[in-house]
Coordinates of C-alpha atoms in Angstrom, one line a residue:
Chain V
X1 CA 73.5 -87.8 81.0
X2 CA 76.0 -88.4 83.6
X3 CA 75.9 -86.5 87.2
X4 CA 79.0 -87.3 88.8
X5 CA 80.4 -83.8 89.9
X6 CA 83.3 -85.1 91.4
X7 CA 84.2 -87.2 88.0
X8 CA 83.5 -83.8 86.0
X9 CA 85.8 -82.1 88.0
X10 CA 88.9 -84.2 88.0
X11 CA 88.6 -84.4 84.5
X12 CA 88.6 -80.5 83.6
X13 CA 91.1 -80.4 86.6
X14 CA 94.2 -81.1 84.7
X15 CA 93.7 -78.7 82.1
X16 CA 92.7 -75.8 84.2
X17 CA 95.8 -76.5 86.8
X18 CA 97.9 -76.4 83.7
X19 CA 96.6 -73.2 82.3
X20 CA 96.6 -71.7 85.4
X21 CA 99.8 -72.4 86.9
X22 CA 102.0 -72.2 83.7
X23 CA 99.6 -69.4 81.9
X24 CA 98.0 -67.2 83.8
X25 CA 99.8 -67.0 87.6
X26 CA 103.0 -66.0 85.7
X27 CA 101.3 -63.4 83.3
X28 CA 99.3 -62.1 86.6
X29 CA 102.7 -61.9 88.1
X30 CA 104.1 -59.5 85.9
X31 CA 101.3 -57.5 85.3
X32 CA 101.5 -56.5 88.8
X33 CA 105.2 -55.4 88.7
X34 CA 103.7 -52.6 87.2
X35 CA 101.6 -51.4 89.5
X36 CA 103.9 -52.9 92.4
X37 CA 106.5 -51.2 93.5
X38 CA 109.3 -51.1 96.2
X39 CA 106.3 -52.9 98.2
X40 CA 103.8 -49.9 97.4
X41 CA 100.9 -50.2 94.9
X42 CA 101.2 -47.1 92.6
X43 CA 100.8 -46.3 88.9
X44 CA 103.8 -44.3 88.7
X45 CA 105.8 -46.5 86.2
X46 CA 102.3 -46.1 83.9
X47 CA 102.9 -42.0 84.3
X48 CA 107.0 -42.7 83.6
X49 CA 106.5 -44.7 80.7
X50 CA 104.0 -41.7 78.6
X51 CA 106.8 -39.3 80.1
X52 CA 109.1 -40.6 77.4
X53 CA 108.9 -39.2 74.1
X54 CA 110.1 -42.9 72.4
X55 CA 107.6 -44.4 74.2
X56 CA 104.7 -42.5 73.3
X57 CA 105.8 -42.3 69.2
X58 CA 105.8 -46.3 69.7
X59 CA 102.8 -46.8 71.5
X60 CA 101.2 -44.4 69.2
X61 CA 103.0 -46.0 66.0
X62 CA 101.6 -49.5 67.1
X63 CA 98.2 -48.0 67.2
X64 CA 98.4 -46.4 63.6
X65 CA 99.8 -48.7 61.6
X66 CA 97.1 -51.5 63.3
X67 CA 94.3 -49.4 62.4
X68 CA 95.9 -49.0 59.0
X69 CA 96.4 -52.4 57.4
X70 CA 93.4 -53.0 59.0
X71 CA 91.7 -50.1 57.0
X72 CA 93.6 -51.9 53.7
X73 CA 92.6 -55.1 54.9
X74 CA 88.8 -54.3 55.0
X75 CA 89.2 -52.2 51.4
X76 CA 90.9 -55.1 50.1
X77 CA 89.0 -57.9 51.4
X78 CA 85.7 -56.8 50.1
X79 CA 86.9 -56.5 46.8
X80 CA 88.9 -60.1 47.5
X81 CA 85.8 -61.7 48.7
X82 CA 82.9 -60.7 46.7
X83 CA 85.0 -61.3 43.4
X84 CA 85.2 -65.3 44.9
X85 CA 81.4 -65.5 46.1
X86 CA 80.3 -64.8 42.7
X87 CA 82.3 -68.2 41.5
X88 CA 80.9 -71.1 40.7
X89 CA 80.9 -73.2 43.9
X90 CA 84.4 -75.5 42.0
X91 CA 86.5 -72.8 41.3
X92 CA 85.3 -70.6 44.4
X93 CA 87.2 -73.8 46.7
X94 CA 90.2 -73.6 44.8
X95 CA 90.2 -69.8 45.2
X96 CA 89.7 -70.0 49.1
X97 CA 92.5 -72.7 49.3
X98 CA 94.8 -70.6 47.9
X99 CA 93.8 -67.2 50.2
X100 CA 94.3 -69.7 53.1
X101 CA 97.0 -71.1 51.9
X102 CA 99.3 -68.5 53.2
X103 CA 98.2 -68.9 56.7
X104 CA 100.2 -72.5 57.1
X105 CA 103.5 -71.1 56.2
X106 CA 105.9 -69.8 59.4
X107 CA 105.7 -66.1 59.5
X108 CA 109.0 -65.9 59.5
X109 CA 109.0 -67.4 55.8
X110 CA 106.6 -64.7 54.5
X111 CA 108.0 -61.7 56.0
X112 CA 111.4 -63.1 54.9
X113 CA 110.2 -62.8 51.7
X114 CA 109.8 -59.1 51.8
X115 CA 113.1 -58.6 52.3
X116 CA 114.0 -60.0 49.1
X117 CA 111.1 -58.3 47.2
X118 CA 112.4 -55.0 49.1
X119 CA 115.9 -54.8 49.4
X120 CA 117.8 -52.0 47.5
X121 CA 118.2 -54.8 44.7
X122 CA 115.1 -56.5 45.1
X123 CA 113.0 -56.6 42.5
X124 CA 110.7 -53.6 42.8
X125 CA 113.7 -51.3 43.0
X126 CA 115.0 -53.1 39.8
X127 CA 111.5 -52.5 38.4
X128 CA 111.0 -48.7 39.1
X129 CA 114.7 -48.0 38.1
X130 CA 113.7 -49.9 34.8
X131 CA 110.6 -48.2 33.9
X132 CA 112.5 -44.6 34.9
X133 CA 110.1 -43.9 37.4
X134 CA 113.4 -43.0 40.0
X135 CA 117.1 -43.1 39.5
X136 CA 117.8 -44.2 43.2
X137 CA 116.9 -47.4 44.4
X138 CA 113.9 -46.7 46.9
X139 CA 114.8 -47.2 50.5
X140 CA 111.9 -49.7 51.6
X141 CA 113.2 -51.8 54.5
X142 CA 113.2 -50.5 58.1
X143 CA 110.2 -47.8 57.4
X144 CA 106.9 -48.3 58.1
X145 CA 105.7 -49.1 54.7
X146 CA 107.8 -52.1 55.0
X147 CA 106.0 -53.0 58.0
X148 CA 102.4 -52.3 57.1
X149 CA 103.1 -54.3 53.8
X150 CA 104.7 -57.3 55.8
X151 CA 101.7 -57.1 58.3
X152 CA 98.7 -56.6 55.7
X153 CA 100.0 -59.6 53.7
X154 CA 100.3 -61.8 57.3
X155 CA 96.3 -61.0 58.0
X156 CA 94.9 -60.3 55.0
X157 CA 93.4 -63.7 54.8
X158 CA 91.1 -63.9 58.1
X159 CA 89.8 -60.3 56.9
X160 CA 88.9 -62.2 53.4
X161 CA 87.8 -65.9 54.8
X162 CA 85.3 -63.6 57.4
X163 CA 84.0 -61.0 54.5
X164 CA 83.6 -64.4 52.5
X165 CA 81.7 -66.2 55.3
X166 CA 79.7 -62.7 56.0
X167 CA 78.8 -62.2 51.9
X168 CA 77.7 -65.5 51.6
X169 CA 75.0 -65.2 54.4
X170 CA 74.0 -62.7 52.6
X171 CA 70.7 -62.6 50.9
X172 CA 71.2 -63.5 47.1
X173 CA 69.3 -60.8 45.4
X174 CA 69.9 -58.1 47.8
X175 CA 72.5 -56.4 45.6
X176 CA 70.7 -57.3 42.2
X177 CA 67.9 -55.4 43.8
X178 CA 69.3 -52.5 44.6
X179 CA 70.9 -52.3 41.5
X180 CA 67.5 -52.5 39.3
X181 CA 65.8 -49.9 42.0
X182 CA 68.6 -47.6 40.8
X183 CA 71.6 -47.6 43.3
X184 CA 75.1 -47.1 41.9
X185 CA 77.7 -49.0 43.0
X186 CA 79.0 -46.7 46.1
X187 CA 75.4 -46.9 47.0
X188 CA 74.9 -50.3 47.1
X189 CA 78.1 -51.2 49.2
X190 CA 77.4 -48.4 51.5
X191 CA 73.8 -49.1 52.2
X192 CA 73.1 -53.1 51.4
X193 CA 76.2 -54.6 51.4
X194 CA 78.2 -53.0 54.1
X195 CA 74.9 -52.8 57.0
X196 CA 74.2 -56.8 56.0
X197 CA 78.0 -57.9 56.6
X198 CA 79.0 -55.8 59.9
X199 CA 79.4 -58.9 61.8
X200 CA 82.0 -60.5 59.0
X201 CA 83.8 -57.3 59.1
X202 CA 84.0 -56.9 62.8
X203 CA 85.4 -60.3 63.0
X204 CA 87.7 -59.9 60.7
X205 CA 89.0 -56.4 61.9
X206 CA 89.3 -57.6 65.2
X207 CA 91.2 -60.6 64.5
X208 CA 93.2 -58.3 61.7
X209 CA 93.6 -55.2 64.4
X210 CA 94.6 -57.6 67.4
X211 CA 96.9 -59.3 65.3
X212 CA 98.8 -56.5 64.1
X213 CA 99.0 -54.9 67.1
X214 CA 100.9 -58.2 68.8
X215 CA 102.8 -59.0 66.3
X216 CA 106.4 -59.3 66.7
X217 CA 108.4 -60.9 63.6
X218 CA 107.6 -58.4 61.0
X219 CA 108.2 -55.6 63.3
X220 CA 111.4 -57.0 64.2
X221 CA 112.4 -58.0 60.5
X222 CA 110.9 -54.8 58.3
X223 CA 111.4 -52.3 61.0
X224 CA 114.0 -53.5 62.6
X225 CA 114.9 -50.8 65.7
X226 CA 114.0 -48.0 63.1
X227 CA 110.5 -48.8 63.4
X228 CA 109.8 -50.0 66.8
X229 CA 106.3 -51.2 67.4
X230 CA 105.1 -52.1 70.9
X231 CA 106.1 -55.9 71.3
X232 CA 109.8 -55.3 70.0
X233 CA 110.2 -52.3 72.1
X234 CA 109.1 -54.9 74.8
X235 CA 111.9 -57.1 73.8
X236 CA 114.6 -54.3 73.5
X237 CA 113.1 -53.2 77.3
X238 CA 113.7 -57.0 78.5
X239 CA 116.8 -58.2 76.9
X240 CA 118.7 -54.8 76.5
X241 CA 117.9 -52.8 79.8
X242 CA 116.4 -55.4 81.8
X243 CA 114.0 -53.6 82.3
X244 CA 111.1 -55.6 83.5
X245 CA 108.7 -52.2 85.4
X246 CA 108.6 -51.3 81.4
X247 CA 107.9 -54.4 80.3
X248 CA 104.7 -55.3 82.6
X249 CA 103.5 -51.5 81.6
X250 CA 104.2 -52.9 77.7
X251 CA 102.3 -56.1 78.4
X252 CA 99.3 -54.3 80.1
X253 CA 98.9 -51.7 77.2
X254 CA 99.0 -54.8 74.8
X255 CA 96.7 -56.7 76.5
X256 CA 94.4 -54.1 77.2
X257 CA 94.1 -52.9 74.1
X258 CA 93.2 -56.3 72.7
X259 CA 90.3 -56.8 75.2
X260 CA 88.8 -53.6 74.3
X261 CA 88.9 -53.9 70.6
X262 CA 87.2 -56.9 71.4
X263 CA 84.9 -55.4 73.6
X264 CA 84.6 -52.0 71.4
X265 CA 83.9 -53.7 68.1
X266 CA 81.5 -56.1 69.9
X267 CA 79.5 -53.0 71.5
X268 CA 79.3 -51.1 68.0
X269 CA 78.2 -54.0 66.5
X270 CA 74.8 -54.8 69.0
X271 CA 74.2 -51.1 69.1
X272 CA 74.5 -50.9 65.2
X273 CA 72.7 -54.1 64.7
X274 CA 70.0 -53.6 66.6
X275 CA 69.8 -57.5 67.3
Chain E
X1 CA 82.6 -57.8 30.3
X2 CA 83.7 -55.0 31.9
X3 CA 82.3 -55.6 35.3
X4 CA 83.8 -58.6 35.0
X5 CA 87.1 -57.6 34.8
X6 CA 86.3 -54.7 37.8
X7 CA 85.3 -57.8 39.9
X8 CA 87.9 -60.2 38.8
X9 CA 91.3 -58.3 38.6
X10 CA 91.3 -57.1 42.0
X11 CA 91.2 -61.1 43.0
X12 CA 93.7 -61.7 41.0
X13 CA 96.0 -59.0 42.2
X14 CA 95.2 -59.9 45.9
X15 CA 96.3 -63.9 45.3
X16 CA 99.1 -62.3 43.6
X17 CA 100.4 -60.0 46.9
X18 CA 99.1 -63.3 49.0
X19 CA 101.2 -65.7 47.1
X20 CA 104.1 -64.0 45.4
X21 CA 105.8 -63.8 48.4
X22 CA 106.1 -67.4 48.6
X23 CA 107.1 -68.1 44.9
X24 CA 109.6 -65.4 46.0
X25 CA 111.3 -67.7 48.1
X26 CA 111.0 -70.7 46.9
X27 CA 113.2 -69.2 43.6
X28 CA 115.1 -67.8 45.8
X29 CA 116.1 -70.8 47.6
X30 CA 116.8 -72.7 44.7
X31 CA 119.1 -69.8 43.5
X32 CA 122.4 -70.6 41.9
X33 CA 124.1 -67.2 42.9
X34 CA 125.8 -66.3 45.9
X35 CA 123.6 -63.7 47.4
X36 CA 120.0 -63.2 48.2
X37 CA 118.3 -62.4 44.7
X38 CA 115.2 -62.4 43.1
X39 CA 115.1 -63.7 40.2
X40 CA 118.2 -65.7 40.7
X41 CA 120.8 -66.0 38.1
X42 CA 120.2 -69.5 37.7
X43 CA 118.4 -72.5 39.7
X44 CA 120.4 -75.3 41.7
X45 CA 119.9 -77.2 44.8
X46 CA 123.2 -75.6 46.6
X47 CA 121.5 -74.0 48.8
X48 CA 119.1 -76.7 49.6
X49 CA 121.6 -79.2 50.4
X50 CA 123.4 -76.6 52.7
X51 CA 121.0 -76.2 54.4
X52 CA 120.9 -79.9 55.7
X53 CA 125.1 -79.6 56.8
X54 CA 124.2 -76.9 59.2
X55 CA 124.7 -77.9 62.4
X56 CA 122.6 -75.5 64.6
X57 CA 119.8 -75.7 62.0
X58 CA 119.7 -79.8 62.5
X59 CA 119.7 -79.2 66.4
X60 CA 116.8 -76.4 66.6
X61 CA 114.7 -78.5 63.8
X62 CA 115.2 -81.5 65.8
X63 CA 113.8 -79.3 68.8
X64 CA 110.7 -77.8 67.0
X65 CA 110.2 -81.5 66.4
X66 CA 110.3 -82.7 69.7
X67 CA 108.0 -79.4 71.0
X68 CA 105.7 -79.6 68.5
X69 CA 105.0 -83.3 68.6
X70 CA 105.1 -83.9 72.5
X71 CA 103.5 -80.5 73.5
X72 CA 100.8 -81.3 70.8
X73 CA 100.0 -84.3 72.4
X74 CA 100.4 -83.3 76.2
X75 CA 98.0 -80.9 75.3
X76 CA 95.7 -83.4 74.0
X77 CA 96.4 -85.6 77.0
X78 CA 95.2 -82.2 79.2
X79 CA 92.4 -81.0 76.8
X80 CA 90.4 -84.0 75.7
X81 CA 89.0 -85.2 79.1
X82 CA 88.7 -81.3 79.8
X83 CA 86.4 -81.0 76.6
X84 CA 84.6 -84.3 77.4
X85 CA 84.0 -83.2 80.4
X86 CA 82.9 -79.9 79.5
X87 CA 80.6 -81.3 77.0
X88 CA 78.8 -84.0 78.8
X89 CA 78.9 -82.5 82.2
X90 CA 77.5 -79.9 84.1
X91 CA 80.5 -78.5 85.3
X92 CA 80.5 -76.1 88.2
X93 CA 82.5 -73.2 86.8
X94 CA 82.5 -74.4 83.3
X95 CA 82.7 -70.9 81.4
X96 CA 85.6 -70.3 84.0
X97 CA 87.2 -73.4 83.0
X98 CA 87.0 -72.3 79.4
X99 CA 88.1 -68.9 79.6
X100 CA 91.5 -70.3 81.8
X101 CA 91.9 -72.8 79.5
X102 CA 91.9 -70.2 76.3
X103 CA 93.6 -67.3 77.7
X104 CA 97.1 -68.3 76.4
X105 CA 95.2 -67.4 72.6
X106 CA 94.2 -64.0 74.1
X107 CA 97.2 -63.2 75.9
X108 CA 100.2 -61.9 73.1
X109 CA 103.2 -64.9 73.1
X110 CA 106.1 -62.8 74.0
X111 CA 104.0 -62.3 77.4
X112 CA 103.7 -65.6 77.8
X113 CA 107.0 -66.3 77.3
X114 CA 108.7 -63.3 79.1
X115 CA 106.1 -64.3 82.4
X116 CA 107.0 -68.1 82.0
X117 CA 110.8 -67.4 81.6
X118 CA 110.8 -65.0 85.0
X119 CA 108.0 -66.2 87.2
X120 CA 108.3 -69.9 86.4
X121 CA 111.3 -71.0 85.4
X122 CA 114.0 -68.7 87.1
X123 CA 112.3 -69.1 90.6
X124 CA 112.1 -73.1 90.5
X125 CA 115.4 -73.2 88.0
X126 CA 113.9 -75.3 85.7
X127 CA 115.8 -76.2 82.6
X128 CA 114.9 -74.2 79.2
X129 CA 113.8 -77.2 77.1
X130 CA 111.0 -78.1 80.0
X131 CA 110.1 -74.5 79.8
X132 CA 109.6 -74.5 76.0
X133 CA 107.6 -78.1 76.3
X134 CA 105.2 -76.3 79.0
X135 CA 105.0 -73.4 77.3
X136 CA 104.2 -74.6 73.7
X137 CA 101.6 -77.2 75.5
X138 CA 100.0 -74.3 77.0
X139 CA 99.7 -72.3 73.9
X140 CA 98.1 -75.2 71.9
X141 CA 95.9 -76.6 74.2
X142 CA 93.1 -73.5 73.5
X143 CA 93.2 -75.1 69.9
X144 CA 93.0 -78.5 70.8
X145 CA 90.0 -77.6 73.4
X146 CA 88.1 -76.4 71.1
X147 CA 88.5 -78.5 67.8
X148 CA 87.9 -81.5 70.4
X149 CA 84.7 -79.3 71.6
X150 CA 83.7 -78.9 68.6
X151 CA 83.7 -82.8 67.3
X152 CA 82.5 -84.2 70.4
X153 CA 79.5 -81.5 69.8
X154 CA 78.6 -82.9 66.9
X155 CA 78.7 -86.8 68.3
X156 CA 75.0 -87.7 69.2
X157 CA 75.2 -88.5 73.3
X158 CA 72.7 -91.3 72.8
X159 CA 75.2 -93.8 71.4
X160 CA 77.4 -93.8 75.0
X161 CA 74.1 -93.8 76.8
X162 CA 73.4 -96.6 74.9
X163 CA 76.7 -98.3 75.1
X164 CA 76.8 -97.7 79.1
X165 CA 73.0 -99.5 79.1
X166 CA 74.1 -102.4 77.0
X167 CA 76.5 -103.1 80.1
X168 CA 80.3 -101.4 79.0
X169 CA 81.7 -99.1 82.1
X170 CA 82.0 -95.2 81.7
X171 CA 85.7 -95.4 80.4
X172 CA 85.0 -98.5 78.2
X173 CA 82.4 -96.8 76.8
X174 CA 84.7 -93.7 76.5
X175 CA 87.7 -95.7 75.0
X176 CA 85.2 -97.8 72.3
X177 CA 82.4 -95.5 71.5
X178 CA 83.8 -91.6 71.8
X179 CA 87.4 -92.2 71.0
X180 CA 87.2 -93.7 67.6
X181 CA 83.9 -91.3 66.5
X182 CA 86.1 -88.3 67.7
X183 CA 89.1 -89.7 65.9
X184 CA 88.9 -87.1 62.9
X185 CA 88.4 -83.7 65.4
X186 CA 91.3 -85.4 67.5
X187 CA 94.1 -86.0 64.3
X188 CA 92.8 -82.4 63.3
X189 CA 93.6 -80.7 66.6
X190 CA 97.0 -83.1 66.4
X191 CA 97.6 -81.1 62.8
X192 CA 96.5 -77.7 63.8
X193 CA 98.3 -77.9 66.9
X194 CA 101.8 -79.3 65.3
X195 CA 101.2 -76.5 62.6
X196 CA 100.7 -73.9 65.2
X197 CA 103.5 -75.0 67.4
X198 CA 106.2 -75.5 64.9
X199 CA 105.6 -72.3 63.3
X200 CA 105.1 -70.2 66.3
X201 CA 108.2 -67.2 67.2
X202 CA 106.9 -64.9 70.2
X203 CA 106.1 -67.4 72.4
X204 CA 109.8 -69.1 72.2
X205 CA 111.7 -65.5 72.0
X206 CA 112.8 -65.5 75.3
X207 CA 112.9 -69.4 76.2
X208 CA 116.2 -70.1 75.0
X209 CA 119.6 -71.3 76.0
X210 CA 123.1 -72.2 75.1
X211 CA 121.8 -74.5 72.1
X212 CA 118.4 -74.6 72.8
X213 CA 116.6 -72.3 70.5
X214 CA 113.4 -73.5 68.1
X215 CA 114.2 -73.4 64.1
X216 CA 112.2 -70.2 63.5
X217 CA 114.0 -68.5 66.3
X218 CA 117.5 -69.9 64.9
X219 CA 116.5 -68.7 61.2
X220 CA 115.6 -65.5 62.8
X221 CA 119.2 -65.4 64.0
X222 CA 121.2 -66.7 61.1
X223 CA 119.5 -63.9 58.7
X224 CA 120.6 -61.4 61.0
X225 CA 124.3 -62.6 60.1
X226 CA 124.0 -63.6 57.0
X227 CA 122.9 -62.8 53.5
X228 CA 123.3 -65.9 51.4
X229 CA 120.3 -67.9 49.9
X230 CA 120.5 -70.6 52.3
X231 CA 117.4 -69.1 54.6
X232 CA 115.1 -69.2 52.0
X233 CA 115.8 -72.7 50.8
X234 CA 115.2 -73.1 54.6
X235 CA 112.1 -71.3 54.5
X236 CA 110.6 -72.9 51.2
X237 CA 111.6 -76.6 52.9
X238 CA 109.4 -75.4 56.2
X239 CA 106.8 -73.9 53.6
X240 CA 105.8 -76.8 52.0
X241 CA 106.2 -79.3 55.0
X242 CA 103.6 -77.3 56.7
X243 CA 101.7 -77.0 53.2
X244 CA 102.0 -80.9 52.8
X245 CA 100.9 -81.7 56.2
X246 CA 97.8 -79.8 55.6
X247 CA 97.0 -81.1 52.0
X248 CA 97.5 -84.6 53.5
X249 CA 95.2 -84.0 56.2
X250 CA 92.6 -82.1 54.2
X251 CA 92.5 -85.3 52.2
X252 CA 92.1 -87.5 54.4
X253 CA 89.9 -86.0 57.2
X254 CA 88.6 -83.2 55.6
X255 CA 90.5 -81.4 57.9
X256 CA 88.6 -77.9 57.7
X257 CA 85.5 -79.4 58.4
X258 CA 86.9 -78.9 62.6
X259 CA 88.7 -76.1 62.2

């Protein structure tokens, strides 16, 4: 082992100097025009922004539909991911390679997508119409179905690739066990399956919850300014208004919100676990 | 049996909502109609070859190039002696270090850009397409950290104490021993990071000029206009470039393996 300190330093120098110059100095910088202003530190632009009735039904928006597709996400990804563990280990690959497949493709591809699958002619309008179910086409774009679809199908996959990783470490036979000692199914997730996976599912819904919550292309695509969520209101703020007291406040709810989902889910999960 | 269908057909229908979208688009691209459909009318490469006679598009894929190879690899240049250093060290700080150096994956992109654009680049009036590269380094050196972390964890430190014993200086042994047995975790951060880079939005939004825009942020633009097929042959092109470069790597390095 090498003990040159110096050496040590001015190699991890670059990187840090980087980081913190073009990173975090300028993101610091505008966190404090919140709490800065006219050369006195107050939170009154915090207090301005929850005075406004749009803001509050987007802030509380972003919040709902994040826990949402979440929810879905966890409902789906358990039934996603225990169907694949119980593959044989060939097919089980090829299955996970195609969840993850998704992942490489732009965003802006997949929620592109939608719009055709959506529109007023797309092809589950055509389909309903078809089967009689309504006479109108469905309106599906710019409402928030659109953009809990759009956002579930975006992070679906780390809420599967984690329950997968989380089932597999599993022990085997728990399930079979409970199953022969009488448990019916509801049983057996709710008091094996679900207690043995936590950690899975906390990784997943963190990475799911924080995701959704950030995100800006679906918002912007499926919702468009009917269904503002937090980051495209921040754009709007920036770019229509110039607004840039809102934006810091936007920034800090983002950001804060991501730590302590972080920090929440991580706290449940030692006082839970026990471990 | 019929467990096996309650196990298996919710699978099925989750690959289905996972991938349909992208079947979607890649028929749609290769429509022969004149307007966004789904299934088309009939399938031919108009739309395709449009695409390629775009001017704008040719200009902001040329620039997702450029960002996503150069910014790729000056984030290499930064992270790789950051990592080593990390990793064979005892840095003073070095959980400080870390947490600097992977705060632009924490911190939402279209903070990172806004903060850049405002901060950075309007007080020193730098030009946007430096602004981009710095930014688009920034966000993938976190990736290329830790993929290079991760590989160099799994080198045994014995073979560059040995090499340094058998007489080779620090960076010879650095350059002859680490390099090539890291070469696999650093091609993979290369990958991830292109992948990351090329396909990223937020981080871009507010970082661009009179003809300096990234291809995801034109496309963004153009469908906003326009309602003809052309996006989606777009979109499927992207799609399986970024689907290609993966397979390929995934063959080659078992790419996942670092990831």
């Amino acid at each position: 082992m090498f003990q040159s300190r110096v050496e040590a330093m001015a190699l991890v120098l670059p990187a840090a100097l980087f980081a913190g110059l073009v990173f975090l100095l300028p993101v610091v910088v505008l966190l404090a025009q919140g709490i800065h202003i006219d050369g006195q530190w107050t939170l009154s632009a915090y207090v301005d922004f929850f005075a406004k009735p749009l803001n509050r039904t987007v802030f509380l928006r972003t919040l709902k539909l994040a826990a949402l597709v979440t929810l879905i996400a966890a409902i789906i990804g358990y039934a996603a991911a225990y169907a694949t563990v119980s593959l044989p280990p060939r097919s089980k690959g090829r299955i996970i390679g195609l969840i993850v497949l998704p992942l490489m493709i732009s965003p802006v591809a997949r929620t592109y997508a939608w719009i055709v699958l959506l529109g007023r002619t797309g092809i589950i309008n055509e389909a309903l119409v078809a089967i009689g179910l309504t006479d109108e086409p469905f309106r599906f774009l710019f409402t928030e179905t659109a953009v809990t679809i759009g956002l579930l199908q975006l992070f679906l996959p780390l809420m599967i690739i984690a329950l997968i990783s989380a089932l597999e470490n599993m022990p085997r036979d728990a399930v079979t066990a409970a199953r022969v000692l009488g448990a019916n199914w509801f049983q057996v997730f709710w008091k094996v399956i679900l207690p043995l996976t936590r950690e899975g599912l906390i990784i997943g819904g963190t990475l799911v919850f924080t995701g959704s919550m950030t995100a800006y292309i679906t918002p912007a695509i499926l919702g468009g300014s009917k269904v503002l969520m937090l980051e495209t209101l921040l754009y709007q703020r920036v770019t229509v208004a110039n607004d840039l007291v809102s934006a810091s406040v936007i920034a800090f709810i983002l950001m804060a919100m991501a730590f302590s989902a972080n920090f929440l889910l991580k706290k449940i999960a030692s006082a839970r676990g026990g471990k | 049996m019929k467990t096996r269908v309650l196990t298996f057909l919710p699978l099925a229908l989750t690959l289905i909502f996972l991938i349909g979208p992208f079947i979607v688009i890649v028929m749609a691209g290769l429509s022969s109609g004149n307007n966004l459909a789904f299934p088309p009318p009939g399938l031919s490469l108009k739309w395709v070859i449009k695409v390629f006679s775009i001017e704008s598009f040719r200009a902001s894929f040329a620039m997702s190039m450029f960002l996503a190879i150069f910014g790729t690899l000056a984030a290499l240049i930064l992270g790789i002696p950051a990592s080593y250093a990390m990793s064979r060290y005892k840095v003073p700080g070095s959980e400080t270090v870390r947490l600097i150096v992977s705060s632009p994956i924490i911190v939402p992109g279209i903070i990172v850009g806004l903060a850049l654009l405002r901060y950075f680049v309007v007080p020193l009036s730098l030009s946007i397409t430096l602004a981009l590269f710095a930014a688009h380094t920034a966000l993938i050196l976190p990736y290329a950290v830790r993929v290079v972390s991760a590989s160099l964890n799994n080198l045994r430190s014995d073979i560059e104490e040995a090499a340094v014993l058998l007489g080779a200086s620090r960076s010879g042994a650095f350059f002859r021993v680490i390099l090539p047995n890291i070469r696999g975790g650093v091609l993979s951060a290369f990958i991830l990071g292109f992948v990351t880079s090329f396909n990223q939005v937020p981080v871009s939004l507010f970082l661009s000029g009179p003809g300096v825009r990234t291809l995801p942020i034109d496309m963004i633009g153009y469908m906003e206009t326009t309602y003809d097929p052309s996006v989606a042959a777009l979109a499927a092109l992207l799609a399986f470039l970024s689907i290609g470069i993966v397979f390929i790597a995934e063959r080659f390095l078992g790419f996942t393996r670092y990831v």
